Tab-separated table of C-alpha atoms in Angstrom:
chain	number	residue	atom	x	y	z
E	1377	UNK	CA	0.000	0.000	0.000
E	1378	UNK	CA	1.376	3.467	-0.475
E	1379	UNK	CA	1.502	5.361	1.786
E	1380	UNK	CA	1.113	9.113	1.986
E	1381	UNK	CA	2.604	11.752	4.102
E	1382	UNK	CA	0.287	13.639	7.327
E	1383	UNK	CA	2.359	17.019	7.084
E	1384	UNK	CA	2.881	19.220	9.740
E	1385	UNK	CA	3.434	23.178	9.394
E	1386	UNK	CA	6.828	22.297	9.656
E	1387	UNK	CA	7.050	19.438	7.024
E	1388	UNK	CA	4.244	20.753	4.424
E	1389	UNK	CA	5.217	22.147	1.276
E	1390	UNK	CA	5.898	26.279	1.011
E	1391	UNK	CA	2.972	26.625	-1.081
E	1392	UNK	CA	0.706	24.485	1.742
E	1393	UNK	CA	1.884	26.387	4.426
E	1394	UNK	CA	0.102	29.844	4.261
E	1395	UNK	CA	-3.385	27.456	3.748
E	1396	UNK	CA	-2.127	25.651	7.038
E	1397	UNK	CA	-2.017	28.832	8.775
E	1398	UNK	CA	-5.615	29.776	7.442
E	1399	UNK	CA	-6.959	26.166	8.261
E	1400	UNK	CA	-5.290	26.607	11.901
E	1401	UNK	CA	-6.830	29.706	12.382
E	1402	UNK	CA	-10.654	28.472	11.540
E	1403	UNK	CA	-10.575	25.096	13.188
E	1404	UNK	CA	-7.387	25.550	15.996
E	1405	UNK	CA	-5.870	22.788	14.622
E	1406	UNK	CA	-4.861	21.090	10.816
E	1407	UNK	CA	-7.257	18.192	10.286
E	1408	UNK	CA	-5.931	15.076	9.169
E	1409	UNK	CA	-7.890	15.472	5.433
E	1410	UNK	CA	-6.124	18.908	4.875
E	1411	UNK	CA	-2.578	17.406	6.514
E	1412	UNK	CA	-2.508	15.032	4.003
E	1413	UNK	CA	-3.828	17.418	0.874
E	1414	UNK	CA	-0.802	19.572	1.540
E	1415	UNK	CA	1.520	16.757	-0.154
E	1416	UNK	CA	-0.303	18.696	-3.370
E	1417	UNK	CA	-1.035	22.365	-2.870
E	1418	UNK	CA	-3.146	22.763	-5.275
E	1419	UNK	CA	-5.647	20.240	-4.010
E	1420	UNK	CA	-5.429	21.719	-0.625
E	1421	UNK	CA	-6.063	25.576	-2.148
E	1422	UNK	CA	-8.882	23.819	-4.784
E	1423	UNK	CA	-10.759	22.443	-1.395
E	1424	UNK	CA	-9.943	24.912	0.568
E	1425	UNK	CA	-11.505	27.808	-2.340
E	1426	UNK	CA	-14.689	25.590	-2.574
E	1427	UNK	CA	-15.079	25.116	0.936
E	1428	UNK	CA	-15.008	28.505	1.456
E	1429	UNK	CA	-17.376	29.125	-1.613
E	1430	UNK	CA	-20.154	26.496	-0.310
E	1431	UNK	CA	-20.339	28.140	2.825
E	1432	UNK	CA	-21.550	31.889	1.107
E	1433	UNK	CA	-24.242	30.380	-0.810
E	1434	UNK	CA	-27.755	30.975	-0.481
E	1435	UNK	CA	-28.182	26.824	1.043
E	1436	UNK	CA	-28.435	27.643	5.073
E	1437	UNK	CA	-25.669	25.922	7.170
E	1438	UNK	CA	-28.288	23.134	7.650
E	1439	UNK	CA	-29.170	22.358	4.117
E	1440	UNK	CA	-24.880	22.819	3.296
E	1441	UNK	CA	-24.299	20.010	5.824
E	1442	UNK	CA	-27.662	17.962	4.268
E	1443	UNK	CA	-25.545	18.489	1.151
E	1444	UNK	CA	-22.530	17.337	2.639
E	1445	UNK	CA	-23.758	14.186	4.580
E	1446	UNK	CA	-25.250	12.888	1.555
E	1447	UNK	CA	-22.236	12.843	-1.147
E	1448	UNK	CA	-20.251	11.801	2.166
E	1449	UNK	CA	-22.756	8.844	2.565
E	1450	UNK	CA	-22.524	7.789	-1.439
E	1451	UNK	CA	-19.162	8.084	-1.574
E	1452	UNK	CA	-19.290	6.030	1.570
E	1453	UNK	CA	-16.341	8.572	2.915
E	1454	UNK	CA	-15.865	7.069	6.801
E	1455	UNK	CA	-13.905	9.999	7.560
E	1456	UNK	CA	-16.172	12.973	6.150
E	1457	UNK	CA	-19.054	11.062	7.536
E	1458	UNK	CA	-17.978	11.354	11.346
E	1459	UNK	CA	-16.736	14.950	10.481
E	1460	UNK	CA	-19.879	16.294	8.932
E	1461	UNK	CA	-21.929	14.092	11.966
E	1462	UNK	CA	-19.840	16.749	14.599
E	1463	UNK	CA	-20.359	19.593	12.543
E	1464	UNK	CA	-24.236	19.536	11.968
E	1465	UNK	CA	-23.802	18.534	15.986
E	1466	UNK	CA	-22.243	21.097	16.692
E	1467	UNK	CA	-24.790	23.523	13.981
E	1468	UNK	CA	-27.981	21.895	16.399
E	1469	UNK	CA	-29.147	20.267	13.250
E	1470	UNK	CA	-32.220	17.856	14.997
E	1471	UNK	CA	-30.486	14.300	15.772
E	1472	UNK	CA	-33.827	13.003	13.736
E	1473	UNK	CA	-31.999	14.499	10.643
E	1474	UNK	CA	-28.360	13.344	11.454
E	1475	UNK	CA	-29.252	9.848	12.235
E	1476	UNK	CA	-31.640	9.691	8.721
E	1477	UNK	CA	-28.749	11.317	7.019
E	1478	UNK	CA	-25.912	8.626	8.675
E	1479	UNK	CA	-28.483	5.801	7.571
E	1480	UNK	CA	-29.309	6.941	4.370
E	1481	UNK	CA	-33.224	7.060	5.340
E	1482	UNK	CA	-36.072	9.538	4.440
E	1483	UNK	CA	-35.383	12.518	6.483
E	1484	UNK	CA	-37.664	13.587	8.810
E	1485	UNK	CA	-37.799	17.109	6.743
E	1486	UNK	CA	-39.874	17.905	3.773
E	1487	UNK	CA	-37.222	20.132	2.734
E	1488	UNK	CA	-34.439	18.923	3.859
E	1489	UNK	CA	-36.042	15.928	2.052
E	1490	UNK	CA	-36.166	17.041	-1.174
E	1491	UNK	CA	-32.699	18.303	-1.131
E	1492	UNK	CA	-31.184	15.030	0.071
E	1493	UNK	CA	-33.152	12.964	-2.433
E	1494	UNK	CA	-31.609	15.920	-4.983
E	1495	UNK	CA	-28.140	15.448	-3.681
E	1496	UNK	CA	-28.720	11.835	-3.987
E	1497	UNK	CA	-29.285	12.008	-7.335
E	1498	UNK	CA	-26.839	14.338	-8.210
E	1499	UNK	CA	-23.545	12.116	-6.794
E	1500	UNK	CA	-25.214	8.612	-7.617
E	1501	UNK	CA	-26.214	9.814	-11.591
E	1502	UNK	CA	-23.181	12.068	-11.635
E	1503	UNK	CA	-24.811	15.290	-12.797
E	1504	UNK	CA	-27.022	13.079	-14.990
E	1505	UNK	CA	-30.188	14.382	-13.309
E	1506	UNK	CA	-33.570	13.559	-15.551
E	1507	UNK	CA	-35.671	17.411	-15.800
E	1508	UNK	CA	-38.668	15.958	-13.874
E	1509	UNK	CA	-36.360	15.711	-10.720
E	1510	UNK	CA	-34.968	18.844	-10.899
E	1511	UNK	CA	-38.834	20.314	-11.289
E	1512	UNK	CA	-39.480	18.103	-8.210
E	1513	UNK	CA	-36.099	20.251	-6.512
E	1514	UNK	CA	-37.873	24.020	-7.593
E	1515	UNK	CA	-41.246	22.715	-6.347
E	1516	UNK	CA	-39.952	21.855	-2.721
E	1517	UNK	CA	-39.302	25.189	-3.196
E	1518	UNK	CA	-35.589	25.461	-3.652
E	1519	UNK	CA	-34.189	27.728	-7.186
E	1520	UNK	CA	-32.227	26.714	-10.306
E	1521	UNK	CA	-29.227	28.728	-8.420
E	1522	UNK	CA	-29.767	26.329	-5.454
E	1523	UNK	CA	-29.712	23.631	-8.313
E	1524	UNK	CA	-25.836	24.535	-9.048
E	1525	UNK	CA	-24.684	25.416	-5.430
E	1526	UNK	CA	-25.783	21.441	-5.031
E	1527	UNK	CA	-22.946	20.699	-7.052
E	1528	UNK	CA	-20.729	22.973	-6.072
E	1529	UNK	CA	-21.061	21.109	-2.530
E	1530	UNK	CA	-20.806	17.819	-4.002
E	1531	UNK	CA	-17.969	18.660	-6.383
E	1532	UNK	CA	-16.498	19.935	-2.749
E	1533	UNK	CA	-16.860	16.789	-0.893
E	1534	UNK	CA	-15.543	14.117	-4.188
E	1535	UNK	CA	-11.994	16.601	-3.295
E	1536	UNK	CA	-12.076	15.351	0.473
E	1537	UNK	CA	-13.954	12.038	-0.357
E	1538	UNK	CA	-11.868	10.513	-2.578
E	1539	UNK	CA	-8.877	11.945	-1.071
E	1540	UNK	CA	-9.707	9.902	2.039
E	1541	UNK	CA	-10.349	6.861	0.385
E	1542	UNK	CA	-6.922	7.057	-1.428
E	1543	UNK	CA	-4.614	8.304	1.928
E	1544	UNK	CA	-7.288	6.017	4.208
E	1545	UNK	CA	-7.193	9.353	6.150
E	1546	UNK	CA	-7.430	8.795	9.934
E	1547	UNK	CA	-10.033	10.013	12.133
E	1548	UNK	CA	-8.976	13.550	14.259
E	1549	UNK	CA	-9.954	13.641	17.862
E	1550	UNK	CA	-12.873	15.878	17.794
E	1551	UNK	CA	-14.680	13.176	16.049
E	1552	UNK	CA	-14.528	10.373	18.862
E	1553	UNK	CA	-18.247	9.187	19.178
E	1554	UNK	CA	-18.993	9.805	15.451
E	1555	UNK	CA	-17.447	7.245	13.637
E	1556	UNK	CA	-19.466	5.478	10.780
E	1557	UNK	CA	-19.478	2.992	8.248
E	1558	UNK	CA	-21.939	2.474	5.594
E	1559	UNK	CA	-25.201	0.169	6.927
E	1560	UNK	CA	-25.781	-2.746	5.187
E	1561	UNK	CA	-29.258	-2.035	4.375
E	1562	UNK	CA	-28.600	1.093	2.300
């Protein structure tokens, strides 16, 4: 197995370290996804740019981490799963949601619904979404600019999802209690 380097301020790249600084300074610490990214730059400034961008859009911090959970779930990412799991915590999103979202069940939200079944589609068609779907999307009452900032969030999380799969990132600390794998039903 390869294996891939967890860099430290100290060890990361010159062109990773001004992004560790900014990462430190948001979170306290450098997670384990972005320690990793740093052995490419560019990957770590592409997330890091999108991540940023996600969180401006007109989707409420809520329906970003609906987003989220769901291309985490498809993707079956283990690590972005328990992440996402403390962050919508840690947002008050209603456990009822979070443990529908972890299962891959009907949420307990019409809206937050219709934008998880729309996310759904989204990462398991790959953009291929059929026109009737994305009229079922507007009629839950969400717009053709929330259509895009879906996959703007889902083009976010294939960065950090497949990045995990390919380092087999390691779980941080603040995640202890939110660990996940994919249920066999779903």
């Amino acid at each position: 197995m390869t294996q891939f380097t967890s860099h430290t301020l100290d060890t990361a790249p010159d062109a990773a370290k001004p992004i560790f600084e900014g990462v430190k300074a948001a979170f306290g610490f450098v997670p384990n996804l972005q320690s990793y990214m740093a052995e490419s730059p560019e990957l770590l400034a592409g997330y890091t740019a999108l991540w940023d961008l996600f969180s401006k859009t007109t989707l409420s911090a809520h329906e970003q981490q609906v987003v989220y959970l769901t291309a985490n779930f498809e993707n079956e990412c283990h690590y972005c799963m328990a992440g996402h799991t403390t962050l919508a915590r840690m947002q008050k999103m209603g456990e009822d949601v979070i443990a529908a979202l972890r299962a891959g069940s009907e949420l307990p939200d019409a809206r937050l619904e219709a934008l998880h079944r729309f996310a759904t589609l989204v990462v398991r068609n790959r953009g291929w979404v059929a026109d009737a779907d994305v009229d079922a999307f507007l009629a839950a009452g969400f717009t053709r600019r929330n259509v895009l900032e879906v996959v703007l969030g889902v083009a976010t999380k294939v960065m950090s999802n497949y990045t995990n799969h390919i380092t087999h990132t390691p779980l941080d600390a603040f995640m202890k209690g939110n660990e996940w794998s994919k249920p066999a039903s779903a």
